[in-house]
CSV table of C-alpha atoms in Angstrom, one decimal:
chain,number,residue,atom,x,y,z
A,23,UNK,CA,42.2,132.3,122.9
A,24,UNK,CA,46.0,132.8,123.0
A,25,UNK,CA,46.9,128.9,122.6
A,26,UNK,CA,50.2,129.2,122.9
A,27,UNK,CA,50.3,130.4,126.4
A,28,UNK,CA,47.0,128.6,127.7
A,29,UNK,CA,48.4,124.8,127.8
A,30,UNK,CA,44.8,123.5,128.9
A,31,UNK,CA,43.8,125.5,125.6
A,32,UNK,CA,46.2,123.4,124.2
A,33,UNK,CA,44.9,120.4,125.3
A,34,UNK,CA,41.6,121.1,124.2
A,35,UNK,CA,42.5,121.8,120.4
A,36,UNK,CA,44.1,118.8,120.3
A,37,UNK,CA,40.8,117.2,121.6
A,38,UNK,CA,39.0,119.0,119.0
A,39,UNK,CA,41.1,117.9,116.4
A,40,UNK,CA,40.7,114.6,116.9
A,41,UNK,CA,37.5,114.5,117.6
A,42,UNK,CA,36.7,116.2,114.4
A,43,UNK,CA,38.8,113.4,112.5
A,44,UNK,CA,36.7,110.8,114.5
A,45,UNK,CA,33.3,112.1,113.7
A,46,UNK,CA,34.4,113.4,109.8
A,47,UNK,CA,36.5,109.8,109.2
A,48,UNK,CA,38.7,112.3,107.5
A,49,UNK,CA,42.4,112.2,108.9
A,50,UNK,CA,44.2,114.3,110.4
A,51,UNK,CA,47.4,116.2,111.8
A,52,UNK,CA,49.2,115.0,114.4
A,53,UNK,CA,48.3,117.0,117.8
A,54,UNK,CA,52.1,117.3,118.6
A,55,UNK,CA,52.4,120.9,117.8
A,56,UNK,CA,50.0,121.7,120.6
A,57,UNK,CA,50.9,119.3,123.2
A,58,UNK,CA,54.4,118.6,122.5
A,59,UNK,CA,55.8,115.4,121.5
A,60,UNK,CA,56.9,113.1,124.4
A,61,UNK,CA,54.2,115.3,127.0
A,62,UNK,CA,52.3,112.2,128.6
A,63,UNK,CA,50.6,114.1,131.5
A,64,UNK,CA,49.3,116.5,128.5
A,65,UNK,CA,48.5,113.6,126.5
A,66,UNK,CA,46.2,111.9,128.1
A,67,UNK,CA,44.5,114.9,129.7
A,68,UNK,CA,43.7,115.0,125.6
A,69,UNK,CA,42.2,111.3,126.3
A,70,UNK,CA,40.5,111.7,129.2
A,71,UNK,CA,38.6,114.8,127.4
A,72,UNK,CA,38.0,112.6,124.5
A,73,UNK,CA,36.4,109.6,126.4
A,74,UNK,CA,34.4,111.8,128.3
A,75,UNK,CA,32.5,113.4,125.2
A,76,UNK,CA,32.4,110.0,124.5
A,77,UNK,CA,30.7,108.9,127.7
A,78,UNK,CA,28.5,111.7,127.5
A,79,UNK,CA,27.3,111.0,124.0
A,80,UNK,CA,26.2,107.1,125.4
A,81,UNK,CA,28.7,104.7,125.4
A,82,UNK,CA,30.5,103.5,128.3
A,83,UNK,CA,33.0,102.0,129.6
A,84,UNK,CA,34.5,98.0,129.2
A,85,UNK,CA,38.2,98.1,130.2
A,86,UNK,CA,41.5,99.1,128.8
A,87,UNK,CA,44.2,98.3,126.7
A,88,UNK,CA,48.2,98.3,126.4
A,89,UNK,CA,49.7,99.4,123.2
A,90,UNK,CA,53.4,99.4,122.2
A,91,UNK,CA,54.2,96.3,124.3
A,92,UNK,CA,56.5,94.3,121.9
A,93,UNK,CA,59.3,95.7,120.5
A,94,UNK,CA,57.9,94.7,116.8
A,95,UNK,CA,55.3,97.0,117.4
A,96,UNK,CA,57.0,99.8,118.9
A,97,UNK,CA,59.1,99.8,116.0
A,98,UNK,CA,56.0,100.1,113.4
A,99,UNK,CA,55.1,102.7,115.7
A,100,UNK,CA,58.0,104.4,116.1
A,101,UNK,CA,57.8,104.8,119.9
A,102,UNK,CA,59.3,103.2,122.5
A,103,UNK,CA,57.5,102.7,125.5
A,104,UNK,CA,54.0,101.6,125.9
A,105,UNK,CA,50.6,103.3,126.7
A,106,UNK,CA,47.4,102.4,127.8
A,107,UNK,CA,43.9,103.3,126.0
A,108,UNK,CA,40.5,102.8,127.6
A,109,UNK,CA,37.8,100.3,125.9
A,110,UNK,CA,34.6,100.9,125.3
A,111,UNK,CA,31.4,98.9,124.8
A,112,UNK,CA,31.0,100.3,121.3
A,113,UNK,CA,34.2,98.9,120.4
A,114,UNK,CA,33.5,95.3,120.9
A,115,UNK,CA,32.2,93.8,117.8
A,116,UNK,CA,33.1,90.5,118.9
A,117,UNK,CA,29.2,89.1,117.9
A,118,UNK,CA,29.2,91.3,114.9
A,119,UNK,CA,28.6,88.8,112.1
A,120,UNK,CA,31.4,92.0,110.0
A,121,UNK,CA,33.5,94.3,111.0
A,122,UNK,CA,31.9,97.5,110.4
A,123,UNK,CA,35.0,98.5,108.1
A,124,UNK,CA,33.0,102.0,107.4
A,125,UNK,CA,33.8,103.0,111.1
A,126,UNK,CA,37.4,102.7,110.9
A,127,UNK,CA,40.0,105.3,109.1
A,128,UNK,CA,43.5,103.7,108.5
A,129,UNK,CA,43.1,100.0,110.4
A,130,UNK,CA,45.6,97.6,111.1
A,131,UNK,CA,45.2,94.0,113.4
A,132,UNK,CA,47.1,92.4,116.1
A,133,UNK,CA,46.7,89.4,118.2
A,134,UNK,CA,46.5,89.3,121.8
A,135,UNK,CA,45.8,87.9,125.6
A,136,UNK,CA,42.8,89.7,127.1
A,137,UNK,CA,42.3,89.0,130.8
A,138,UNK,CA,38.6,90.0,132.5
A,139,UNK,CA,39.5,90.8,135.9
A,140,UNK,CA,37.3,89.0,138.9
A,141,UNK,CA,38.4,92.1,141.3
A,142,UNK,CA,39.4,95.0,141.5
A,143,UNK,CA,43.0,96.5,141.6
A,144,UNK,CA,43.1,99.5,143.2
A,145,UNK,CA,46.0,99.9,145.2
A,146,UNK,CA,49.3,98.0,145.7
A,147,UNK,CA,51.3,96.5,145.0
A,148,UNK,CA,50.7,95.8,141.2
A,149,UNK,CA,53.3,93.3,140.8
A,150,UNK,CA,52.6,90.3,138.7
A,151,UNK,CA,51.6,87.8,141.7
A,152,UNK,CA,49.1,90.2,142.8
A,153,UNK,CA,47.6,90.6,139.1
A,154,UNK,CA,47.7,87.4,138.5
A,155,UNK,CA,45.0,86.5,141.4
A,156,UNK,CA,42.8,88.9,140.4
A,157,UNK,CA,42.1,87.6,136.8
A,158,UNK,CA,39.4,86.1,136.4
A,159,UNK,CA,39.7,84.2,132.8
A,160,UNK,CA,41.7,85.2,130.1
A,161,UNK,CA,40.9,84.7,126.3
A,162,UNK,CA,42.0,85.4,122.8
A,163,UNK,CA,41.6,88.4,121.6
A,164,UNK,CA,42.7,90.5,118.4
A,165,UNK,CA,42.6,94.7,118.1
A,166,UNK,CA,41.5,96.0,115.4
A,167,UNK,CA,44.2,99.4,115.7
A,168,UNK,CA,43.4,102.4,114.2
A,169,UNK,CA,44.8,106.5,113.8
A,170,UNK,CA,42.6,109.4,113.2
A,171,UNK,CA,45.9,111.0,112.3
A,172,UNK,CA,47.3,110.6,108.6
A,173,UNK,CA,49.5,107.9,107.5
A,174,UNK,CA,50.0,107.1,111.2
A,175,UNK,CA,52.0,110.1,111.4
A,176,UNK,CA,53.0,110.2,115.8
A,177,UNK,CA,55.0,110.4,117.8
A,178,UNK,CA,54.2,109.2,121.6
A,179,UNK,CA,51.9,111.9,122.6
A,180,UNK,CA,49.4,111.8,119.5
A,181,UNK,CA,49.2,108.1,119.8
A,182,UNK,CA,48.5,108.2,123.3
A,183,UNK,CA,46.2,111.7,122.9
A,184,UNK,CA,44.4,109.5,120.5
A,185,UNK,CA,43.0,106.5,123.0
A,186,UNK,CA,46.9,104.7,122.5
A,187,UNK,CA,45.6,104.9,118.6
A,188,UNK,CA,42.4,102.3,119.7
A,189,UNK,CA,39.5,101.2,117.2
A,190,UNK,CA,37.7,97.9,118.0
A,191,UNK,CA,38.3,94.3,119.0
A,192,UNK,CA,36.7,91.0,119.1
A,193,UNK,CA,37.3,88.4,121.9
A,194,UNK,CA,37.1,84.9,121.4
A,195,UNK,CA,35.0,82.5,123.5
A,196,UNK,CA,37.1,80.4,124.8
A,197,UNK,CA,37.6,80.9,128.9
A,198,UNK,CA,41.0,79.6,130.3
A,199,UNK,CA,41.6,80.5,134.0
A,200,UNK,CA,45.3,80.9,134.8
A,201,UNK,CA,45.7,77.5,136.3
A,202,UNK,CA,44.8,76.1,132.4
A,203,UNK,CA,47.0,78.7,130.7
A,204,UNK,CA,51.0,80.4,131.2
A,205,UNK,CA,50.3,83.2,129.2
A,206,UNK,CA,54.0,83.9,128.6
A,207,UNK,CA,54.1,80.8,126.9
A,208,UNK,CA,51.2,81.0,124.7
A,209,UNK,CA,52.5,81.1,120.7
A,210,UNK,CA,50.7,82.9,118.2
A,211,UNK,CA,49.7,83.0,114.4
A,212,UNK,CA,47.8,85.4,112.3
A,213,UNK,CA,46.5,84.6,108.5
A,214,UNK,CA,45.2,87.8,106.7
A,215,UNK,CA,43.6,86.0,103.1
A,216,UNK,CA,45.4,82.7,104.5
A,217,UNK,CA,49.1,84.0,104.5
A,218,UNK,CA,50.7,84.4,107.4
A,219,UNK,CA,51.0,88.0,108.0
A,220,UNK,CA,52.4,87.8,112.2
A,221,UNK,CA,53.7,85.5,114.5
A,222,UNK,CA,54.4,85.7,117.8
A,223,UNK,CA,54.8,84.5,121.6
A,224,UNK,CA,53.4,86.1,124.7
A,225,UNK,CA,57.0,86.6,126.1
A,226,UNK,CA,56.8,89.4,122.9
A,227,UNK,CA,54.7,91.6,125.3
A,228,UNK,CA,56.6,93.5,127.7
A,229,UNK,CA,58.2,89.7,128.7
A,230,UNK,CA,55.1,88.3,130.3
A,231,UNK,CA,51.4,89.3,129.6
A,232,UNK,CA,51.4,89.4,133.2
A,233,UNK,CA,53.7,92.0,133.4
A,234,UNK,CA,52.0,93.8,130.8
A,235,UNK,CA,48.9,94.0,133.4
A,236,UNK,CA,51.1,94.5,136.6
A,237,UNK,CA,52.0,97.8,134.7
A,238,UNK,CA,48.6,98.7,133.8
A,239,UNK,CA,47.5,98.8,136.9
A,240,UNK,CA,50.0,100.7,138.1
A,241,UNK,CA,49.5,103.5,135.6
A,242,UNK,CA,45.0,103.2,136.0
A,243,UNK,CA,46.1,103.9,139.6
A,244,UNK,CA,48.5,107.0,139.0
A,245,UNK,CA,46.0,108.8,136.6
A,246,UNK,CA,43.3,108.0,139.3
A,247,UNK,CA,40.9,105.4,137.6
A,248,UNK,CA,41.7,102.3,138.9
A,249,UNK,CA,41.4,98.7,136.9
A,250,UNK,CA,37.7,97.3,138.2
A,251,UNK,CA,36.4,93.8,138.5
A,252,UNK,CA,35.0,92.7,135.3
A,253,UNK,CA,36.7,94.6,133.3
A,254,UNK,CA,38.5,93.9,130.1
A,255,UNK,CA,42.4,94.7,129.7
A,256,UNK,CA,43.8,93.3,126.0
A,257,UNK,CA,46.8,93.6,127.1
A,258,UNK,CA,49.2,93.9,124.1
A,259,UNK,CA,50.6,92.7,120.7
A,260,UNK,CA,52.4,89.1,120.7
A,261,UNK,CA,53.8,89.9,117.7
A,262,UNK,CA,52.9,92.5,114.5
A,263,UNK,CA,49.9,94.1,113.7
A,264,UNK,CA,49.2,94.1,109.8
A,265,UNK,CA,47.1,96.8,107.8
A,266,UNK,CA,43.2,95.3,106.7
A,267,UNK,CA,41.1,96.9,104.6
A,268,UNK,CA,37.7,96.0,103.3
A,269,UNK,CA,36.7,91.9,102.1
A,270,UNK,CA,39.8,91.0,104.1
A,271,UNK,CA,40.3,87.6,106.0
A,272,UNK,CA,41.5,87.4,109.1
A,273,UNK,CA,42.2,84.5,111.1
A,274,UNK,CA,44.2,84.3,114.5
A,275,UNK,CA,45.2,80.9,116.2
A,276,UNK,CA,46.4,81.5,120.0
A,277,UNK,CA,48.0,78.0,121.7
A,278,UNK,CA,45.6,76.8,124.3
A,279,UNK,CA,42.2,78.9,122.6
A,280,UNK,CA,40.2,78.2,119.6
A,281,UNK,CA,41.0,80.1,116.5
A,282,UNK,CA,39.4,83.7,116.1
A,283,UNK,CA,37.9,84.1,112.0
A,284,UNK,CA,37.0,87.7,111.4
A,285,UNK,CA,35.7,88.9,108.2
A,286,UNK,CA,36.2,92.9,107.2
A,287,UNK,CA,32.8,94.2,105.5
A,288,UNK,CA,33.2,95.4,101.8
A,289,UNK,CA,32.5,99.1,102.9
A,290,UNK,CA,34.9,101.7,102.4
A,291,UNK,CA,35.5,103.7,105.0
A,292,UNK,CA,34.5,107.5,105.6
């Protein structure tokens, strides 16, 4: 097969590379040599293949995540726009006593607001007022981002293809209706092993987490998989992400919500 002349073969080859890294626990080279550093259609096509394989393996879709919504995270990743990925049931470790470190390759943590949808968002208008009406409630969340690509050496297409550098996530237990909390004014502080490593506010997330949700609703519709009632949406980091490892303790406080505490187990990754 001539991978230099068949775009669809390049997409499959990129998916194969990322899939092998995820299964082996050994980070791989970037995939931009196959799909280009900025080709979003190819990158999301790779993501779609990976999600299809996960579903074939028995996982289920429970929502979406928005990545690179804050300037701080964009600078950390070397990108200049947001992206989105798919949340699978197997990524949710909210009830696990310890975060399973061995499932992760190069984890980092970030704090954000999660929205649980009460209505479908299958057609427009996709604006903040519309999406606000479709939110059932909000919770605090910690996303444990990860990369199958060695050293986080990513272009924008690399992170999109790699399911927006998704790993695991934890949802808080305090549910707030949007009448009770204004996402844009929420203040965040994150500590790792007792040290403050990240602070921010809702305004850091594309100006307003609801603006991020509206952006996602439009993009999800564009790519043919609109947002549905009952789904979880991780709306994006409120401050910089921070690298973690075995044994680390993370505490996140979002104003208006109870704290989230998580502990990474002592087992090394693959």
